[in-house]
Amino acid sequence: MTYYLQAMRGFSDFRGRARRAEYWMFALVYLGIYLVAGTLDVVLGTTQLLGAPVLATVVALVHLVPAIALLVRRLHDTGRSGVVVLHRPRPAGRGGAADRVAGGRRRAPSERLG
């Protein structure tokens, strides 16, 4: 829970690094919150009333910027630039985003970000 709160407090911090544990614990807590919100949407009937899961959408929007900031910091920790997040996704057969992330330029330890 500490990693989740750290990520939410540092929502505007796109510099520095994020350890693997911080990234995955944030993802795990976010997934739990999202599942609870989606379940509440079904129980309360907001999905049928408005045609969209209201609580789950609010949860997703609240976590959007912190998740992107954490992803950029995690990329910095692995020696990649955060600009990779801005790339337009392409079909996997023609060098998709996963290929660019996996094969991105590695930086020398002296040149690492953060």
Coordinates of N, CA, C and O in Angstrom, one line a residue:
M1 N 0.8 -1.2 0.0 CA 0.0 0.0 0.0 C 0.9 1.3 0.0 O 0.5 2.3 -0.5
T2 N 2.1 1.2 0.6 CA 3.0 2.3 0.6 C 3.4 2.7 -0.8 O 3.4 3.9 -1.1
Y3 N 3.6 1.7 -1.6 CA 4.1 2.0 -3.0 C 2.9 2.7 -3.8 O 3.1 3.6 -4.6
Y4 N 1.7 2.3 -3.5 CA 0.5 2.8 -4.2 C 0.4 4.3 -3.8 O 0.2 5.2 -4.6
L5 N 0.5 4.6 -2.5 CA 0.3 6.0 -2.0 C 1.5 6.8 -2.5 O 1.3 8.0 -2.9
Q6 N 2.7 6.3 -2.6 CA 3.8 7.0 -3.1 C 3.6 7.4 -4.6 O 3.8 8.6 -5.0
A7 N 3.0 6.5 -5.4 CA 2.8 6.8 -6.8 C 1.7 7.8 -6.9 O 1.7 8.7 -7.8
M8 N 0.6 7.7 -6.1 CA -0.4 8.7 -6.2 C 0.0 10.1 -5.8 O -0.4 11.1 -6.3
R9 N 0.9 10.2 -4.8 CA 1.4 11.5 -4.3 C 2.3 12.1 -5.4 O 2.4 13.3 -5.6
G10 N 3.1 11.2 -6.1 CA 4.0 11.7 -7.1 C 3.4 11.7 -8.5 O 4.1 11.4 -9.5
F11 N 2.2 12.0 -8.6 CA 1.5 11.9 -9.9 C 2.0 12.9 -10.9 O 1.9 12.6 -12.1
S12 N 2.7 13.9 -10.5 CA 3.2 14.9 -11.5 C 4.7 14.7 -11.7 O 5.4 15.5 -12.3
D13 N 5.3 13.7 -11.0 CA 6.8 13.6 -11.1 C 7.2 12.6 -12.2 O 7.0 11.4 -12.0
F14 N 7.6 13.1 -13.3 CA 8.0 12.3 -14.4 C 9.5 12.1 -14.5 O 10.0 11.5 -15.4
R15 N 10.2 12.5 -13.5 CA 11.7 12.4 -13.4 C 12.0 11.3 -12.3 O 11.2 11.1 -11.4
G16 N 13.2 10.8 -12.4 CA 13.6 9.9 -11.4 C 13.3 8.5 -11.8 O 13.1 8.2 -13.0
R17 N 13.3 7.6 -10.9 CA 13.2 6.1 -11.2 C 12.1 5.5 -10.3 O 11.9 6.0 -9.2
A18 N 11.6 4.4 -10.7 CA 10.6 3.6 -9.9 C 11.1 2.2 -10.0 O 11.3 1.6 -11.0
R19 N 11.2 1.6 -8.8 CA 11.6 0.2 -8.7 C 10.5 -0.7 -9.2 O 9.3 -0.3 -9.3
R20 N 10.9 -1.9 -9.5 CA 9.9 -2.9 -10.0 C 8.8 -3.1 -9.0 O 7.6 -3.2 -9.4
A21 N 9.2 -3.2 -7.8 CA 8.1 -3.5 -6.7 C 7.1 -2.3 -6.7 O 5.9 -2.6 -6.5
E22 N 7.6 -1.1 -6.8 CA 6.7 0.0 -6.7 C 5.7 0.0 -7.9 O 4.5 0.2 -7.7
Y23 N 6.2 -0.3 -9.1 CA 5.4 -0.4 -10.3 C 4.3 -1.5 -10.2 O 3.1 -1.2 -10.4
W24 N 4.7 -2.7 -9.8 CA 3.8 -3.8 -9.7 C 2.8 -3.7 -8.6 O 1.6 -4.2 -8.7
M25 N 3.2 -3.2 -7.4 CA 2.3 -3.0 -6.3 C 1.2 -2.0 -6.6 O 0.1 -2.1 -6.3
F26 N 1.6 -0.9 -7.3 CA 0.7 0.1 -7.8 C -0.3 -0.6 -8.7 O -1.6 -0.4 -8.6
A27 N 0.2 -1.4 -9.6 CA -0.7 -2.0 -10.6 C -1.7 -3.0 -9.9 O -2.9 -3.1 -10.2
L28 N -1.2 -3.7 -8.9 CA -2.0 -4.7 -8.1 C -3.1 -3.9 -7.4 O -4.3 -4.3 -7.4
V29 N -2.8 -2.9 -6.7 CA -3.8 -2.1 -5.9 C -4.8 -1.5 -6.8 O -6.0 -1.5 -6.5
Y30 N -4.3 -0.9 -7.9 CA -5.2 -0.3 -8.9 C -6.2 -1.3 -9.4 O -7.4 -1.0 -9.5
L31 N -5.7 -2.5 -9.8 CA -6.6 -3.5 -10.3 C -7.6 -3.9 -9.3 O -8.8 -4.0 -9.6
G32 N -7.2 -4.0 -8.0 CA -8.2 -4.3 -7.0 C -9.3 -3.2 -6.8 O -10.5 -3.5 -6.7
I33 N -8.8 -2.0 -6.8 CA -9.8 -0.9 -6.7 C -10.7 -0.8 -7.9 O -11.9 -0.6 -7.8
Y34 N -10.2 -1.1 -9.1 CA -11.0 -1.1 -10.3 C -12.0 -2.2 -10.3 O -13.2 -2.0 -10.7
L35 N -11.6 -3.4 -9.8 CA -12.5 -4.5 -9.8 C -13.7 -4.2 -8.8 O -14.8 -4.5 -9.0
V36 N -13.3 -3.6 -7.7 CA -14.4 -3.3 -6.7 C -15.3 -2.2 -7.2 O -16.5 -2.3 -7.1
A37 N -14.8 -1.2 -7.9 CA -15.6 -0.2 -8.5 C -16.5 -0.8 -9.6 O -17.7 -0.5 -9.7
G38 N -16.0 -1.7 -10.4 CA -16.8 -2.4 -11.5 C -17.9 -3.2 -10.9 O -19.0 -3.2 -11.4
T39 N -17.6 -3.9 -9.8 CA -18.6 -4.7 -9.1 C -19.7 -3.8 -8.5 O -20.9 -4.1 -8.6
L40 N -19.3 -2.7 -7.9 CA -20.3 -1.8 -7.3 C -21.1 -1.2 -8.5 O -22.3 -1.0 -8.2
D41 N -20.6 -0.9 -9.6 CA -21.4 -0.5 -10.7 C -22.4 -1.5 -11.1 O -23.6 -1.1 -11.4
V42 N -22.1 -2.7 -11.1 CA -23.1 -3.8 -11.5 C -24.1 -3.9 -10.4 O -25.3 -4.0 -10.7
V43 N -23.7 -3.9 -9.1 CA -24.6 -4.0 -8.0 C -25.6 -2.8 -7.9 O -26.8 -3.0 -7.7
L44 N -25.0 -1.6 -8.1 CA -25.9 -0.4 -8.0 C -26.7 -0.2 -9.3 O -27.6 0.7 -9.3
G45 N -26.3 -0.8 -10.4 CA -27.1 -0.7 -11.6 C -26.7 0.6 -12.4 O -27.4 1.0 -13.3
T46 N -25.5 1.1 -12.1 CA -25.2 2.4 -12.9 C -24.8 2.0 -14.3 O -24.8 2.9 -15.2
T47 N -24.4 0.8 -14.6 CA -24.1 0.4 -16.0 C -25.3 0.4 -16.9 O -25.2 0.8 -18.0
Q48 N -26.4 0.0 -16.3 CA -27.7 0.0 -17.1 C -28.3 1.3 -17.1 O -29.0 1.7 -18.1
L49 N -28.2 2.1 -16.1 CA -28.8 3.4 -16.0 C -28.2 4.4 -17.0 O -28.9 5.1 -17.8
L50 N -26.8 4.4 -17.1 CA -26.2 5.4 -17.9 C -25.5 4.8 -19.1 O -24.9 5.5 -19.9
G51 N -25.5 3.5 -19.2 CA -24.9 2.9 -20.4 C -23.3 2.7 -20.3 O -22.7 2.2 -21.2
A52 N -22.8 3.1 -19.2 CA -21.3 3.0 -18.9 C -21.1 2.8 -17.5 O -21.8 3.3 -16.6
P53 N -20.0 2.0 -17.1 CA -19.7 1.9 -15.7 C -19.1 3.2 -15.1 O -18.0 3.5 -15.3
V54 N -20.0 3.9 -14.4 CA -19.6 5.2 -13.9 C -18.4 5.2 -12.9 O -17.4 5.9 -13.1
L55 N -18.6 4.4 -11.9 CA -17.5 4.3 -10.8 C -16.2 3.8 -11.4 O -15.1 4.4 -11.1
A56 N -16.2 2.8 -12.2 CA -15.0 2.2 -12.8 C -14.4 3.3 -13.8 O -13.1 3.4 -13.8
T57 N -15.2 4.1 -14.5 CA -14.6 5.1 -15.3 C -14.0 6.2 -14.5 O -12.9 6.7 -14.9
V58 N -14.6 6.6 -13.4 CA -14.0 7.6 -12.5 C -12.7 7.1 -11.9 O -11.6 7.8 -11.9
V59 N -12.6 5.8 -11.5 CA -11.4 5.3 -11.0 C -10.3 5.3 -12.0 O -9.2 5.6 -11.8
A60 N -10.6 4.9 -13.2 CA -9.7 4.8 -14.3 C -9.1 6.2 -14.6 O -7.9 6.4 -14.8
L61 N -10.0 7.2 -14.7 CA -9.5 8.6 -15.0 C -8.7 9.2 -13.8 O -7.7 9.9 -14.1
V62 N -9.0 8.8 -12.6 CA -8.2 9.3 -11.5 C -6.8 8.7 -11.5 O -5.8 9.4 -11.1
H63 N -6.7 7.5 -12.0 CA -5.4 6.8 -12.0 C -4.6 7.0 -13.3 O -3.5 6.5 -13.3
L64 N -5.2 7.7 -14.2 CA -4.5 7.8 -15.5 C -3.1 8.5 -15.5 O -2.1 7.9 -15.9
V65 N -3.1 9.7 -15.0 CA -1.8 10.5 -14.9 C -0.8 9.8 -14.0 O 0.3 9.7 -14.3
P66 N -1.2 9.4 -12.7 CA -0.2 8.7 -11.9 C 0.3 7.5 -12.5 O 1.5 7.2 -12.4
A67 N -0.5 6.7 -13.3 CA 0.0 5.5 -13.9 C 1.0 5.8 -15.0 O 2.0 5.1 -15.2
I68 N 0.7 6.9 -15.8 CA 1.7 7.3 -16.8 C 3.0 7.8 -16.2 O 4.1 7.4 -16.7
A69 N 2.9 8.6 -15.2 CA 4.1 9.1 -14.5 C 4.9 7.9 -13.9 O 6.2 7.9 -14.1
L70 N 4.3 6.9 -13.3 CA 5.0 5.8 -12.8 C 5.6 5.0 -13.9 O 6.7 4.5 -13.8
L71 N 4.9 4.8 -15.0 CA 5.4 4.1 -16.2 C 6.7 4.8 -16.7 O 7.7 4.1 -17.0
V72 N 6.7 6.1 -16.8 CA 7.8 6.8 -17.3 C 9.0 6.6 -16.3 O 10.2 6.4 -16.7
R73 N 8.7 6.7 -15.0 CA 9.8 6.5 -14.0 C 10.4 5.1 -14.1 O 11.5 4.9 -13.9
R74 N 9.5 4.1 -14.3 CA 9.9 2.7 -14.4 C 10.8 2.6 -15.7 O 11.8 1.8 -15.7
L75 N 10.4 3.2 -16.8 CA 11.3 3.1 -18.0 C 12.6 3.8 -17.7 O 13.6 3.2 -18.2
H76 N 12.7 4.8 -17.0 CA 14.0 5.4 -16.6 C 14.8 4.5 -15.8 O 16.0 4.4 -16.0
D77 N 14.2 3.7 -14.9 CA 14.9 2.8 -14.1 C 15.5 1.6 -15.0 O 16.5 1.1 -14.6
T78 N 14.9 1.3 -16.1 CA 15.4 0.2 -16.9 C 16.3 0.8 -18.0 O 16.7 0.0 -18.9
G79 N 16.6 2.1 -18.0 CA 17.5 2.6 -18.9 C 16.9 3.1 -20.2 O 17.6 3.3 -21.2
R80 N 15.6 3.3 -20.2 CA 14.9 3.8 -21.5 C 14.4 5.1 -21.2 O 14.1 5.5 -20.1
S81 N 14.1 5.8 -22.3 CA 13.5 7.2 -22.2 C 12.0 7.0 -22.1 O 11.4 6.1 -22.6
G82 N 11.4 8.0 -21.4 CA 10.0 8.0 -21.2 C 9.2 8.4 -22.4 O 8.0 8.2 -22.5
V83 N 9.9 8.9 -23.4 CA 9.3 9.2 -24.7 C 8.6 8.0 -25.4 O 7.7 8.2 -26.1
V84 N 9.1 6.8 -25.0 CA 8.5 5.6 -25.6 C 7.0 5.6 -25.4 O 6.3 5.1 -26.2
V85 N 6.5 6.1 -24.3 CA 5.1 6.1 -24.0 C 4.3 6.9 -25.0 O 3.1 6.6 -25.3
L86 N 4.9 7.9 -25.6 CA 4.2 8.7 -26.6 C 4.1 8.1 -28.0 O 3.4 8.7 -28.8
H87 N 4.8 7.1 -28.2 CA 4.8 6.5 -29.6 C 3.5 5.9 -29.9 O 2.8 5.4 -29.1
R88 N 3.1 6.1 -31.2 CA 1.8 5.6 -31.6 C 1.9 4.1 -31.8 O 2.8 3.6 -32.5
P89 N 1.0 3.3 -31.2 CA 1.0 1.9 -31.4 C 0.9 1.5 -32.8 O 0.1 2.1 -33.6
R90 N 1.6 0.4 -33.2 CA 1.5 -0.1 -34.6 C 1.2 -1.6 -34.4 O 1.4 -2.2 -33.4
P91 N 0.7 -2.2 -35.5 CA 0.4 -3.6 -35.5 C 1.7 -4.4 -35.1 O 2.8 -4.0 -35.5
A92 N 1.5 -5.5 -34.4 CA 2.7 -6.3 -33.9 C 3.5 -6.8 -35.0 O 4.8 -6.9 -34.9
G93 N 3.0 -7.1 -36.2 CA 3.7 -7.6 -37.3 C 4.7 -6.6 -37.9 O 5.7 -7.0 -38.6
R94 N 4.5 -5.4 -37.7 CA 5.4 -4.3 -38.3 C 6.1 -3.6 -37.2 O 6.3 -2.3 -37.3
G95 N 6.6 -4.2 -36.2 CA 7.3 -3.5 -35.2 C 6.5 -2.7 -34.2 O 6.5 -1.5 -34.2
G96 N 5.6 -3.4 -33.5 CA 4.7 -2.8 -32.6 C 5.4 -2.1 -31.4 O 6.6 -2.2 -31.2
A97 N 4.6 -1.5 -30.5 CA 5.1 -0.8 -29.3 C 5.9 -1.8 -28.4 O 6.9 -1.4 -27.8
A98 N 5.4 -3.0 -28.3 CA 6.1 -4.0 -27.4 C 7.6 -4.2 -28.0 O 8.5 -4.4 -27.2
D99 N 7.7 -4.3 -29.3 CA 9.0 -4.5 -29.9 C 9.9 -3.3 -29.6 O 11.1 -3.4 -29.4
R100 N 9.3 -2.1 -29.7 CA 10.1 -0.9 -29.4 C 10.6 -0.8 -28.0 O 11.7 -0.4 -27.7
V101 N 9.7 -1.2 -27.0 CA 10.0 -1.1 -25.6 C 11.1 -2.2 -25.3 O 12.1 -1.9 -24.7
A102 N 10.9 -3.4 -25.9 CA 11.8 -4.5 -25.6 C 13.2 -4.2 -26.3 O 14.2 -4.6 -25.7
G103 N 13.2 -3.6 -27.4 CA 14.4 -3.4 -28.2 C 14.9 -2.0 -28.1 O 15.7 -1.6 -28.9
G104 N 14.4 -1.2 -27.2 CA 14.8 0.2 -27.1 C 16.3 0.4 -26.8 O 17.0 -0.5 -26.3
R105 N 16.8 1.5 -27.1 CA 18.2 1.8 -26.9 C 18.6 1.8 -25.4 O 18.0 2.5 -24.6
R106 N 19.5 1.0 -25.1 CA 20.0 0.9 -23.7 C 21.0 2.0 -23.5 O 21.8 2.3 -24.3
R107 N 21.0 2.6 -22.3 CA 22.0 3.7 -22.0 C 23.1 3.1 -21.1 O 22.9 2.2 -20.3
A108 N 24.2 3.7 -21.3 CA 25.3 3.3 -20.4 C 25.0 3.8 -19.0 O 24.3 4.8 -18.8
P109 N 25.6 3.1 -18.0 CA 25.3 3.5 -16.6 C 25.6 5.0 -16.3 O 24.9 5.6 -15.5
S110 N 26.6 5.6 -16.9 CA 26.9 7.0 -16.7 C 25.9 7.9 -17.3 O 25.8 9.1 -17.0
E111 N 25.1 7.4 -18.3 CA 24.2 8.2 -19.0 C 22.8 8.0 -18.6 O 21.8 8.6 -19.2
R112 N 22.5 7.2 -17.6 CA 21.2 6.9 -17.2 C 20.4 8.2 -16.7 O 21.0 9.1 -16.1
L113 N 19.1 8.1 -16.8 CA 18.3 9.2 -16.4 C 18.0 9.2 -14.9 O 18.1 8.2 -14.2
G114 N 17.7 10.4 -14.3 CA 17.2 10.4 -13.0 C 18.3 10.7 -12.0 O 18.2 10.7 -10.9

